[in-house]
mmCIF file of C-alpha atoms and ligand atoms in Angstrom:
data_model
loop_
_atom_site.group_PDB
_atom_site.id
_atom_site.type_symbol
_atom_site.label_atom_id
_atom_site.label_comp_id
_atom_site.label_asym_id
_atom_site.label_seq_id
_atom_site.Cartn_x
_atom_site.Cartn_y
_atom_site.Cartn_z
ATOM 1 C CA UNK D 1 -118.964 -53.986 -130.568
ATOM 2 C CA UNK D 2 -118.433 -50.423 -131.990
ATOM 3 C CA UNK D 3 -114.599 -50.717 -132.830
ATOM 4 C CA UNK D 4 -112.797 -51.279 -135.664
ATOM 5 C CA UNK D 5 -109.584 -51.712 -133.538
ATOM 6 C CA UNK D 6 -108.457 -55.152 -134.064
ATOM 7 C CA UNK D 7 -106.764 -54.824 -130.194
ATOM 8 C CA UNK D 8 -110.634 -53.483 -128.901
ATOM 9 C CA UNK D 9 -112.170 -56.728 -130.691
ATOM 10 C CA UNK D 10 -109.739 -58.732 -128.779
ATOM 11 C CA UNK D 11 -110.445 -57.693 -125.580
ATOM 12 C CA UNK D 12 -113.916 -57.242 -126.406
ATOM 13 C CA UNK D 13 -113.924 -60.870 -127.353
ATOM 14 C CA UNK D 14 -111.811 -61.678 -124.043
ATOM 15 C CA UNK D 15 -114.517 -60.187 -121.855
ATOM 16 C CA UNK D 16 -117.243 -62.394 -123.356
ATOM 17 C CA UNK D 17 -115.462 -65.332 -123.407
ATOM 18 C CA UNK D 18 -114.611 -65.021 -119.818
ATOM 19 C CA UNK D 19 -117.984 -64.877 -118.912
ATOM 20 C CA UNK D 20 -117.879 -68.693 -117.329
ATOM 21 C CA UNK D 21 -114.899 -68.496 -115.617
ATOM 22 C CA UNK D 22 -116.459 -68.809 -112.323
ATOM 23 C CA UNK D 23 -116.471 -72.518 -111.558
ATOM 24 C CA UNK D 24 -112.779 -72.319 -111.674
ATOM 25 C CA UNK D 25 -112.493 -70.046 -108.521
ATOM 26 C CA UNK D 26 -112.222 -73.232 -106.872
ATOM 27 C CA UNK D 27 -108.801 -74.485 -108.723
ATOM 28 C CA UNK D 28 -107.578 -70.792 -108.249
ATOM 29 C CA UNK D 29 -108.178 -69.893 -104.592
ATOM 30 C CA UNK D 30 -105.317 -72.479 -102.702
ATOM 31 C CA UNK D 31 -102.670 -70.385 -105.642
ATOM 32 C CA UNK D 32 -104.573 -67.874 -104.413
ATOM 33 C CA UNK D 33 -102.723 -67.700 -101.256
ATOM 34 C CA UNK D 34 -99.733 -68.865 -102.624
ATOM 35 C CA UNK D 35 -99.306 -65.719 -104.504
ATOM 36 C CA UNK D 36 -100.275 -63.598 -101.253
ATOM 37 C CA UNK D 37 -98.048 -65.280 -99.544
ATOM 38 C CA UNK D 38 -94.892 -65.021 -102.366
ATOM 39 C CA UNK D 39 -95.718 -61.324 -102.575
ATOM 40 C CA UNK D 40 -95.280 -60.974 -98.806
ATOM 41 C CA UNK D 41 -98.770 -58.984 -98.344
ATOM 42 C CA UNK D 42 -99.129 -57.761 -94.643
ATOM 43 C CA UNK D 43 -101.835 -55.561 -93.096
ATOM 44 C CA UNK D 44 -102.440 -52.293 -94.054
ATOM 45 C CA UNK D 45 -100.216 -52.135 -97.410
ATOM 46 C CA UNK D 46 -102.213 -51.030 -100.640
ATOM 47 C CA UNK D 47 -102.608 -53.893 -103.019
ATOM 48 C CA UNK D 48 -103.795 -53.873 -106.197
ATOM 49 C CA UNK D 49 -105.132 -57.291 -108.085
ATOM 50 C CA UNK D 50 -105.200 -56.719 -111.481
ATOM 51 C CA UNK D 51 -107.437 -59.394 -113.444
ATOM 52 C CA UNK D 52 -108.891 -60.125 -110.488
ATOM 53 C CA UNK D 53 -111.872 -62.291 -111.344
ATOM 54 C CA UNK D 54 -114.047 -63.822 -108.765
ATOM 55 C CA UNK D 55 -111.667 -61.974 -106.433
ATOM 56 C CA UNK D 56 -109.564 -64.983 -105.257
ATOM 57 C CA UNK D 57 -106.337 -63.117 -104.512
ATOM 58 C CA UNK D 58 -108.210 -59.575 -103.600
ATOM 59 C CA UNK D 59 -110.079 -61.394 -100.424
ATOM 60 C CA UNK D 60 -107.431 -63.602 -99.491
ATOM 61 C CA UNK D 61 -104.568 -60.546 -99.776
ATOM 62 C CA UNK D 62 -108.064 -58.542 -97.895
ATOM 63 C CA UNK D 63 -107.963 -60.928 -95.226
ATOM 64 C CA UNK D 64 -104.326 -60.010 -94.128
ATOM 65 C CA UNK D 65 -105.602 -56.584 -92.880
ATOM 66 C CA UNK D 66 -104.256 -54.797 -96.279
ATOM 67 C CA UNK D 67 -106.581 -52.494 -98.283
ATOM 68 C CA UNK D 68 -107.172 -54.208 -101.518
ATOM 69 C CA UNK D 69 -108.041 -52.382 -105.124
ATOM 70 C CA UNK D 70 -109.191 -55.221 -107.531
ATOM 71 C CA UNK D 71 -109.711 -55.086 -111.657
ATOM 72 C CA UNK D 72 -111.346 -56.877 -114.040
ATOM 73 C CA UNK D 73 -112.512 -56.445 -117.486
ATOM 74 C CA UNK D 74 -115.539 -58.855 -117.101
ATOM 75 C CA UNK D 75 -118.662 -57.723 -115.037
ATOM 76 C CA UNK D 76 -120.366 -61.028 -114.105
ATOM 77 C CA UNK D 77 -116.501 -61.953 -112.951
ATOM 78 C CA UNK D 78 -117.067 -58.444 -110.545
ATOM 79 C CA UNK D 79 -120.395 -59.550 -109.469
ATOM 80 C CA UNK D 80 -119.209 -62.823 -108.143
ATOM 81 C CA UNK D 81 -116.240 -61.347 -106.767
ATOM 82 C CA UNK D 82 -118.577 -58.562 -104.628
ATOM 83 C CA UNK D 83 -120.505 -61.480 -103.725
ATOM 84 C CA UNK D 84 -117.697 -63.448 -102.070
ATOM 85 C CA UNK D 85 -116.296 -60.225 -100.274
ATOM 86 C CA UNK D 86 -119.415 -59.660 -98.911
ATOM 87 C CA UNK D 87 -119.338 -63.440 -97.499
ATOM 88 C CA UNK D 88 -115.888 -63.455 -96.673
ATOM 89 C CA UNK D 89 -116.816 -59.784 -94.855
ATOM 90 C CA UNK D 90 -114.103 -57.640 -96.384
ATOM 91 C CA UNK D 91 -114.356 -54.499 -98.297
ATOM 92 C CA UNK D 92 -112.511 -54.120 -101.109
ATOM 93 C CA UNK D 93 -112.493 -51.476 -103.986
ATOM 94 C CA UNK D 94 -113.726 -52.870 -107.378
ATOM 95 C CA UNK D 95 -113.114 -51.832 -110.692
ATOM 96 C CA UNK D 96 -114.508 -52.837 -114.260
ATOM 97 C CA UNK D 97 -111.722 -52.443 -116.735
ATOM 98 C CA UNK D 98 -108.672 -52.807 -118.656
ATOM 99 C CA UNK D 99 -105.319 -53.791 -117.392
ATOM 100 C CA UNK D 100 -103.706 -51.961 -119.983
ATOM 101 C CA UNK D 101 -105.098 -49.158 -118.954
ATOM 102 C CA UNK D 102 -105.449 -48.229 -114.888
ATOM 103 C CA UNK D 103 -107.212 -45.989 -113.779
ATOM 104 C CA UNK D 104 -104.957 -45.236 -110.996
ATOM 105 C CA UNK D 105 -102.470 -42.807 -109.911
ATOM 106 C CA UNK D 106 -98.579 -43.147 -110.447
ATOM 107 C CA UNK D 107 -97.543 -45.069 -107.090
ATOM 108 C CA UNK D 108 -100.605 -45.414 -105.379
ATOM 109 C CA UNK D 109 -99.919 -49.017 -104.201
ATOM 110 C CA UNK D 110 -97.416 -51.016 -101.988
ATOM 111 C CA UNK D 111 -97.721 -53.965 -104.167
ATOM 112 C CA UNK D 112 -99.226 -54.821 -107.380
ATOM 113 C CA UNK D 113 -100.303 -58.720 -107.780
ATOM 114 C CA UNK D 114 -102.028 -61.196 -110.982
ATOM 115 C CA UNK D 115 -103.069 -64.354 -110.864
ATOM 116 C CA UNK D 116 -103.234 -65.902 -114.078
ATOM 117 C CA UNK D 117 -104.459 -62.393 -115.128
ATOM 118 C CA UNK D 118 -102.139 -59.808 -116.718
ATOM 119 C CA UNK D 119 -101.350 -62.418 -118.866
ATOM 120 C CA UNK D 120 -104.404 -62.176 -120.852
ATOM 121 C CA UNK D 121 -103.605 -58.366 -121.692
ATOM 122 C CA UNK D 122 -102.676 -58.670 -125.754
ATOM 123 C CA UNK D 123 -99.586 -56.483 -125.259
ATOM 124 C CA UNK D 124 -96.895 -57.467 -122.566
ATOM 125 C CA UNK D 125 -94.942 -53.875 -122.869
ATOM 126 C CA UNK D 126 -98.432 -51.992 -122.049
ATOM 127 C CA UNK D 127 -99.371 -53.978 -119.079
ATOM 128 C CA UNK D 128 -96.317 -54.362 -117.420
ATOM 129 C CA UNK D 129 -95.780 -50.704 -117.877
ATOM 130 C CA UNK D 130 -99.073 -49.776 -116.223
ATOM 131 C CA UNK D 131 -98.567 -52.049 -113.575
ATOM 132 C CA UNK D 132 -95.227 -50.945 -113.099
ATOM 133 C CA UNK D 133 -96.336 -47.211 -112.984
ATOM 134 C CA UNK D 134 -99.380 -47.776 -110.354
ATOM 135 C CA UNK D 135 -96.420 -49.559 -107.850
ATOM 136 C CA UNK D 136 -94.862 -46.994 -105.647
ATOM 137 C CA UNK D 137 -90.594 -47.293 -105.885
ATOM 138 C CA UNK D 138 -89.556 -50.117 -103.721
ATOM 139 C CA UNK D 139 -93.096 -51.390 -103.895
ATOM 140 C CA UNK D 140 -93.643 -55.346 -104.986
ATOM 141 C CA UNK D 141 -95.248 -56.788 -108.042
ATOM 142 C CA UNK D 142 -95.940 -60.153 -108.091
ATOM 143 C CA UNK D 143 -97.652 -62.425 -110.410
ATOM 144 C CA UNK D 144 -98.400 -66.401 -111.078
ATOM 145 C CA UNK D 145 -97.811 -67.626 -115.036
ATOM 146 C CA UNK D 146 -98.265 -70.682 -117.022
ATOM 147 C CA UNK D 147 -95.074 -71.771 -118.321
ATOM 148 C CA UNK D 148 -94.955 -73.082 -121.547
ATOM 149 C CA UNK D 149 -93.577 -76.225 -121.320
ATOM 150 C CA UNK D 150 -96.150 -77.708 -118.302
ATOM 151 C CA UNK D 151 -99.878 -78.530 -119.358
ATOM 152 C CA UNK D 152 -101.858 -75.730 -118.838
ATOM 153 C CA UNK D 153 -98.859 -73.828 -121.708
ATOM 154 C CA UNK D 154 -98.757 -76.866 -124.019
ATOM 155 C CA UNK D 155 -102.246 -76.851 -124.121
ATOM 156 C CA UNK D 156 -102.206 -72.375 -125.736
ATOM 157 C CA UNK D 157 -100.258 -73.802 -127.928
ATOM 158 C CA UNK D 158 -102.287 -76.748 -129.017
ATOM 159 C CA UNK D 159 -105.445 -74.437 -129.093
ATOM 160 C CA UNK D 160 -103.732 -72.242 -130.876
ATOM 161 C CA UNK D 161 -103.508 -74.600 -133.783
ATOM 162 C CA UNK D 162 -106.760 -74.666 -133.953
ATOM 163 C CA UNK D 163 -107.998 -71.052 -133.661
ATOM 164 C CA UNK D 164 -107.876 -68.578 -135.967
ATOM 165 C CA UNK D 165 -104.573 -66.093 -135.545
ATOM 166 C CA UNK D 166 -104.679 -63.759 -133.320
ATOM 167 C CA UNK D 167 -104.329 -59.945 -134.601
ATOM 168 C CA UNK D 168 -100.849 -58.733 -134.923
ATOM 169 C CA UNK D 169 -99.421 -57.080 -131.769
ATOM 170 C CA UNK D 170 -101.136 -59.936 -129.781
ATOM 171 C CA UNK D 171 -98.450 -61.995 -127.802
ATOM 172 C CA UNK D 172 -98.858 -65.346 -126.290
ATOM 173 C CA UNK D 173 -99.881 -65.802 -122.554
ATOM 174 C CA UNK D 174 -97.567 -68.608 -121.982
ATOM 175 C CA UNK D 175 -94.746 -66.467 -122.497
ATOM 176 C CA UNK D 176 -95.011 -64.970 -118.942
ATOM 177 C CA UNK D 177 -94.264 -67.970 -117.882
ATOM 178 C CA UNK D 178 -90.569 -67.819 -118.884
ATOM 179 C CA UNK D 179 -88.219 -66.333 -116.688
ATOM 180 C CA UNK D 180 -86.075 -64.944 -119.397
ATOM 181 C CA UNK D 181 -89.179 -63.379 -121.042
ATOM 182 C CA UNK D 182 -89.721 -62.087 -117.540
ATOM 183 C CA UNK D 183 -86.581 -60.517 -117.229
ATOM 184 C CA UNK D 184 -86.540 -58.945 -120.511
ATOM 185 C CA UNK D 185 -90.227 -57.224 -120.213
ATOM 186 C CA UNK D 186 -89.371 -55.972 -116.802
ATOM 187 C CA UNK D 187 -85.644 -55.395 -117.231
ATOM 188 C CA UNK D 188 -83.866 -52.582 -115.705
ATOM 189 C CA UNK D 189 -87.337 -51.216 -113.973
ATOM 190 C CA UNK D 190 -87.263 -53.688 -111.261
ATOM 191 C CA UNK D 191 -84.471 -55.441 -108.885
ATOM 192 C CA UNK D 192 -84.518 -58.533 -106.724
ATOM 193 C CA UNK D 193 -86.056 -60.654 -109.030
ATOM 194 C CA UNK D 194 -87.156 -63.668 -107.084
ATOM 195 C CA UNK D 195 -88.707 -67.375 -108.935
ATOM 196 C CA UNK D 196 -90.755 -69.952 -107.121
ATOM 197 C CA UNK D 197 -92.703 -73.283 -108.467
ATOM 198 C CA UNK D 198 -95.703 -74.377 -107.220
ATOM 199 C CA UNK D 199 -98.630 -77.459 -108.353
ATOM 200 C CA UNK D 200 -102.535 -76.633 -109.244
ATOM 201 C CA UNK D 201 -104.317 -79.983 -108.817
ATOM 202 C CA UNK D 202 -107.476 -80.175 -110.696
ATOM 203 C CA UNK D 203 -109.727 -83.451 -109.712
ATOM 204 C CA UNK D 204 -111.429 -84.818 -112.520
ATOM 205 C CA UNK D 205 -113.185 -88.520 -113.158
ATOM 206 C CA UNK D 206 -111.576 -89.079 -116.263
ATOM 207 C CA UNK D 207 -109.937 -87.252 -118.979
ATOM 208 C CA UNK D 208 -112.848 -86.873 -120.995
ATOM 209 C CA UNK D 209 -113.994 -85.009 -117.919
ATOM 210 C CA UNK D 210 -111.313 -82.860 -117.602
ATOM 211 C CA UNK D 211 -112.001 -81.885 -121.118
ATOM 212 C CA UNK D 212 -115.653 -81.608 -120.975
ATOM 213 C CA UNK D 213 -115.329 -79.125 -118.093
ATOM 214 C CA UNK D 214 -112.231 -76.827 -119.857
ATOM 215 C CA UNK D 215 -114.772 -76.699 -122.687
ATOM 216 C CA UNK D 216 -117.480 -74.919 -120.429
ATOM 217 C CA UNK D 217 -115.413 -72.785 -118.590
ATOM 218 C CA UNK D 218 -111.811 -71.967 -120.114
ATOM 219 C CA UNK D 219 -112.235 -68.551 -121.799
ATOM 220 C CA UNK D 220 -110.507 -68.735 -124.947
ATOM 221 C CA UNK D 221 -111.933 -72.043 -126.075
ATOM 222 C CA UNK D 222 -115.713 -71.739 -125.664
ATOM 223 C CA UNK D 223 -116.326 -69.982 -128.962
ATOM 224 C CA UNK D 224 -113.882 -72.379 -130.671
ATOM 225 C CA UNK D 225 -115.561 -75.693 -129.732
ATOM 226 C CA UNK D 226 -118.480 -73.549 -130.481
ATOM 227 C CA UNK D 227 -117.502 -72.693 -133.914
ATOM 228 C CA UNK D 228 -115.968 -75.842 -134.877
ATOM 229 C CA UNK D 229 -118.779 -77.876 -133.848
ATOM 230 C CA UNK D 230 -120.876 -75.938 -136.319
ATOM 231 C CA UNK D 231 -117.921 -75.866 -139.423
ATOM 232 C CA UNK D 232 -116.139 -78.865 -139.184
ATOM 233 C CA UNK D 233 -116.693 -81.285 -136.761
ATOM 234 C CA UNK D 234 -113.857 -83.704 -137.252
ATOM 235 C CA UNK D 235 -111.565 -81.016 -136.673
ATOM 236 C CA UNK D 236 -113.078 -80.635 -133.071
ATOM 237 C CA UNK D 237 -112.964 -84.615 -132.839
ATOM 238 C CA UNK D 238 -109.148 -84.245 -133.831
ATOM 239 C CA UNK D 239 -108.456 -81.408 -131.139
ATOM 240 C CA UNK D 240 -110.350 -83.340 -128.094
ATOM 241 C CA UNK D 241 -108.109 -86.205 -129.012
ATOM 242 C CA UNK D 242 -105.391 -84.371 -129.021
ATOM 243 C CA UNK D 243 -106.364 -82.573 -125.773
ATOM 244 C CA UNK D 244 -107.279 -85.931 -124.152
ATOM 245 C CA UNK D 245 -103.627 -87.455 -124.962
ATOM 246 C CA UNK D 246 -102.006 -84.226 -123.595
ATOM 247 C CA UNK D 247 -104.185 -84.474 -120.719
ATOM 248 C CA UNK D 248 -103.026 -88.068 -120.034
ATOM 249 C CA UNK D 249 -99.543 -86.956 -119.548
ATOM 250 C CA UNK D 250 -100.502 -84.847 -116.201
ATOM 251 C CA UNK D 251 -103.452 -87.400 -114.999
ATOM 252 C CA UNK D 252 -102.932 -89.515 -112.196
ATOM 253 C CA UNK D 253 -104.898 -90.400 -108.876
ATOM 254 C CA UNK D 254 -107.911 -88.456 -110.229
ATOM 255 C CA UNK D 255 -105.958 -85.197 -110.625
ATOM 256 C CA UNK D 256 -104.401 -83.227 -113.326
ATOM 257 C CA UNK D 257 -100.886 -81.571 -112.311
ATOM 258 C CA UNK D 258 -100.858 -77.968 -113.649
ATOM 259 C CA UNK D 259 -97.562 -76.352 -112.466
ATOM 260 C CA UNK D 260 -96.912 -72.751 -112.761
ATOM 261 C CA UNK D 261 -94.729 -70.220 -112.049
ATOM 262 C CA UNK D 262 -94.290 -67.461 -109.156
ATOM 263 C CA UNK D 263 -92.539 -64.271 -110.077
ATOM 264 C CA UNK D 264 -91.438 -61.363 -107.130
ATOM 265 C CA UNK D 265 -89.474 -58.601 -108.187
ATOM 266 C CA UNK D 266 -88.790 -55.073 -106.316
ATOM 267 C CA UNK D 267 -89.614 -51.425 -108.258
ATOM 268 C CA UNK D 268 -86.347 -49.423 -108.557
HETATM 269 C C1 SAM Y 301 -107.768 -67.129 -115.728
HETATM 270 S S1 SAM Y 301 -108.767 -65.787 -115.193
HETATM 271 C C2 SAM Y 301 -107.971 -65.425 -113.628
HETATM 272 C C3 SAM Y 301 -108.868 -64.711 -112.648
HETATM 273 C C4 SAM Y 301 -108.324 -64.561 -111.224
HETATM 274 N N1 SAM Y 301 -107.116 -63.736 -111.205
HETATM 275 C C5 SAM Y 301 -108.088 -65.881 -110.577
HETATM 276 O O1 SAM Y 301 -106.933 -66.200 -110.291
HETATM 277 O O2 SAM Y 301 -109.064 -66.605 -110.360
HETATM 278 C C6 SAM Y 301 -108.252 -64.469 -116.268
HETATM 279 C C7 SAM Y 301 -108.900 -63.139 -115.962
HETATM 280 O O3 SAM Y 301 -108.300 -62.120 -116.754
HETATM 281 C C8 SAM Y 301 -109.299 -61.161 -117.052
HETATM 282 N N2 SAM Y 301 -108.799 -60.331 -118.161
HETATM 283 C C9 SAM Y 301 -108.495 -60.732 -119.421
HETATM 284 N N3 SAM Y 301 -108.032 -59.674 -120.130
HETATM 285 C C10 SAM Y 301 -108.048 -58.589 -119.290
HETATM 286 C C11 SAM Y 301 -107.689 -57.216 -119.444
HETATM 287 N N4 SAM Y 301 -107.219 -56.736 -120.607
HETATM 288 N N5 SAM Y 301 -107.858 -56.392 -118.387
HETATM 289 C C12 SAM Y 301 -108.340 -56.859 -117.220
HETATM 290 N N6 SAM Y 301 -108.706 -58.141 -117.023
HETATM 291 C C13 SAM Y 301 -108.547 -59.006 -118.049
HETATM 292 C C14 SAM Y 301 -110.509 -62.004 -117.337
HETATM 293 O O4 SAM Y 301 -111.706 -61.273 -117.283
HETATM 294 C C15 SAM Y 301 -110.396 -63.069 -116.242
HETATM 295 O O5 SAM Y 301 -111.055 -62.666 -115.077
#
């Protein structure tokens, strides 16, 4: 890491720690097509999936007949996702990079889609604007968000206890899961603002599984199990127990509920 720019070390720490995301294309594929569907994608429409991934939302939105761009800022995330195009037998243009900054023309697509992505961008008025700029007028964006009051937000916030701050600047990914936030960070830009629920179902054996398997794969808290395990282990005993008793609010029948939020909205 060359940088002194506390927003470069962010991401720069974001694409490491996303690294071992890819187990998790299996919770994110059925949303997958929940968001293709909510953004009404239909053959031949230029889409562009920004935090793509493993490509989840890219294939499935691919599979329609439209012609699919896809972004990520993490290359063994790309890899994957060129490896699961190639199965599903789609083509699809792939990009390493920053959703903050697109390397696209002004309007190039019909519709701009994230899944769980552009919310990981540190600075909600620079995404939104490049995604905003990339989408043609009249074009779609359309995007799936954690709200901050269901498990998968309650649990940023209880990391966040626990982690150091981030730098300034830095908002909190939960936040795009408000609809007022929404409406406020895309404000006058867009029209027909449309809100739909939906459920993520994660099986797990137990609790303790649940956790085990967010500590392997959930970006953000790798390096801070990793870290605490090493400087102060009860403090990692005290967040697991705290994780396990939020957990036990969304466990039943072998699954934990993880409801999010689908946003649709029209470029003026
Ligand atoms: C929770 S994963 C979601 C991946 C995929 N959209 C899915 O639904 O499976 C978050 C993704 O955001 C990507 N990401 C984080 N910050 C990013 C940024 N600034 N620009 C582009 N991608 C970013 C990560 O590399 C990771 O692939």
């Amino acid at each position: 890491m060359q940088t002194t720019d506390p927003i470069a070390q962010f991401k720069e720490t974001q694409k490491q720690g996303w690294a071992p995301f890819i187990p998790l294309e299996t919770h994110t594929t059925p949303t997958a097509a929940r968001l293709v569907q909510h953004a009404g994608i239909a053959a031949n429409q230029r889409v562009l999936d920004v935090a793509c991934g493993t490509g989840v939302v890219a294939i499935t939105a691919a599979r329609t007949g439209a012609r699919v761009t896809a972004l990520d800022l993490t290359p063994q995330l790309l890899e994957r996702a060129r490896e699961n195009a190639r199965i599903a037998g789609v083509d699809i243009d792939w990009h390493e990079g920053d959703a903050e900054q697109l390397p696209f023309d002004d309007g190039a697509f019909d519709v701009v889609v994230s899944q769980f992505g552009h919310i990981f961008a540190p600075r909600p008025e620079v995404v939104v604007g490049e995604m905003l700029r990339v989408l043609k007028p009249a074009g779609t964006i359309a995007f799936s968000t954690w709200p901050p009051e269901f498990f998968v937000g309650r649990t940023f916030l209880l990391v966040s206890r626990y982690a150091p701050p981030p730098p300034p600047g830095v908002a909190p990914p939960p936040l795009w899961g408000d609809p007022n936030v929404i409406r406020e960070r895309l404000g006058s830009r867009v029209k027909d603002m449309v809100f739909d629920r939906d459920r993520m179902l994660i099986p797990a054996l137990s609790v303790a599984h649940h956790r085990t398997n967010f500590e392997r794969t959930a970006g953000p808290v790798i390096k801070l199990v990793e870290v605490l395990a090493a400087s102060d282990p009860e403090r990692l005993s005290q967040l697991r127990r705290e994780f396990d008793a939020l957990t036990a609010e969304y466990f039943r029948d072998n699954l934990v509920r993880q409801d999010y939020l689908l946003t649709r909205a029209t470029k003026v």
